[in-house]
mmCIF file of C-alpha atoms in Angstrom:
data_model
loop_
_atom_site.group_PDB
_atom_site.id
_atom_site.type_symbol
_atom_site.label_atom_id
_atom_site.label_comp_id
_atom_site.label_asym_id
_atom_site.label_seq_id
_atom_site.Cartn_x
_atom_site.Cartn_y
_atom_site.Cartn_z
ATOM 1 C CA MET A 1270 19.248 -43.294 62.301
ATOM 2 C CA SER A 1271 20.030 -46.340 64.833
ATOM 3 C CA SER A 1272 15.807 -46.426 65.435
ATOM 4 C CA ARG A 1273 15.791 -46.909 61.633
ATOM 5 C CA PHE A 1274 18.076 -49.538 61.633
ATOM 6 C CA TYR A 1275 16.300 -51.518 64.740
ATOM 7 C CA GLN A 1276 13.076 -51.678 63.095
ATOM 8 C CA ARG A 1277 14.503 -52.662 59.789
ATOM 9 C CA ARG A 1278 16.657 -55.847 61.503
ATOM 10 C CA LYS A 1279 14.138 -57.046 63.929
ATOM 11 C CA ALA A 1280 12.256 -56.776 60.777
ATOM 12 C CA GLY A 1281 14.306 -59.197 59.028
ATOM 13 C CA VAL A 1282 15.052 -56.796 56.380
ATOM 14 C CA PHE A 1283 18.864 -57.523 56.163
ATOM 15 C CA ASP A 1284 18.800 -61.375 56.688
ATOM 16 C CA ARG A 1285 16.303 -60.988 53.559
ATOM 17 C CA VAL A 1286 18.663 -59.082 51.618
ATOM 18 C CA LEU A 1287 21.757 -61.397 52.609
ATOM 19 C CA ARG A 1288 19.588 -64.545 51.599
ATOM 20 C CA ARG A 1289 18.522 -62.769 48.311
ATOM 21 C CA LEU A 1290 22.263 -61.814 47.472
ATOM 22 C CA GLN A 1291 23.534 -65.122 48.518
ATOM 23 C CA ALA A 1292 21.145 -66.348 46.041
ATOM 24 C CA GLN A 1293 21.507 -64.595 42.953
ATOM 25 C CA ALA A 1294 25.622 -65.086 43.697
ATOM 26 C CA ASP A 1295 24.603 -68.927 43.808
ATOM 27 C CA ALA A 1296 22.751 -68.799 40.564
ATOM 28 C CA ARG A 1297 25.938 -66.847 38.683
ATOM 29 C CA GLY A 1298 28.206 -70.051 40.280
ATOM 30 C CA ASP A 1299 30.074 -67.399 41.611
ATOM 31 C CA LEU A 1300 30.482 -69.290 45.129
ATOM 32 C CA ASP A 1301 31.962 -71.971 46.390
ATOM 33 C CA TRP A 1302 30.106 -72.946 49.236
ATOM 34 C CA ASP A 1303 33.525 -75.153 50.282
ATOM 35 C CA LEU A 1304 35.102 -71.638 50.736
ATOM 36 C CA HIS A 1305 32.637 -68.768 50.868
ATOM 37 C CA PHE A 1306 30.705 -68.255 54.407
ATOM 38 C CA VAL A 1307 28.931 -65.712 56.571
ATOM 39 C CA ASP A 1308 30.807 -65.499 59.787
ATOM 40 C CA ALA A 1309 29.072 -62.998 62.046
ATOM 41 C CA THR A 1310 31.542 -63.260 64.959
ATOM 42 C CA VAL A 1311 33.028 -60.318 66.522
ATOM 43 C CA VAL A 1312 35.891 -59.890 68.310
ATOM 44 C CA ARG A 1313 36.993 -57.361 70.553
ATOM 45 C CA ALA A 1314 40.227 -55.884 71.851
ATOM 46 C CA HIS A 1315 41.216 -54.041 74.842
ATOM 47 C CA GLN A 1316 42.085 -50.631 73.594
ATOM 48 C CA HIS A 1317 45.727 -50.805 74.507
ATOM 49 C CA ALA A 1318 45.444 -53.932 72.516
ATOM 50 C CA ALA A 1319 43.868 -51.477 69.398
ATOM 51 C CA GLY A 1320 47.026 -49.108 69.743
ATOM 52 C CA ALA A 1321 45.376 -46.777 71.646
ATOM 53 C CA ARG A 1322 47.765 -44.519 73.973
ATOM 54 C CA ARG A 1323 48.034 -44.900 77.893
ATOM 55 C CA SER A 1324 48.996 -42.208 79.736
ATOM 56 C CA GLY A 1325 52.343 -42.132 81.415
ATOM 57 C CA ALA A 1326 53.182 -43.816 78.179
ATOM 58 C CA ILE A 1327 57.117 -43.141 76.122
ATOM 59 C CA GLY A 1328 56.314 -40.016 74.520
ATOM 60 C CA GLY A 1329 51.994 -40.172 75.550
#
């Protein structure tokens, strides 16, 4: 699966899908460009910040 995903990403398939979906929603009047946007930001947290147990933790 991953190789197909990367091939399609490299070919721009997902960008075209996103643009088409946005164009359709905009044509229907479903998008207010002052409020709706796509943000590709990824914020990663340390595993302990996400609630993972640490060795030596109480009850762990």
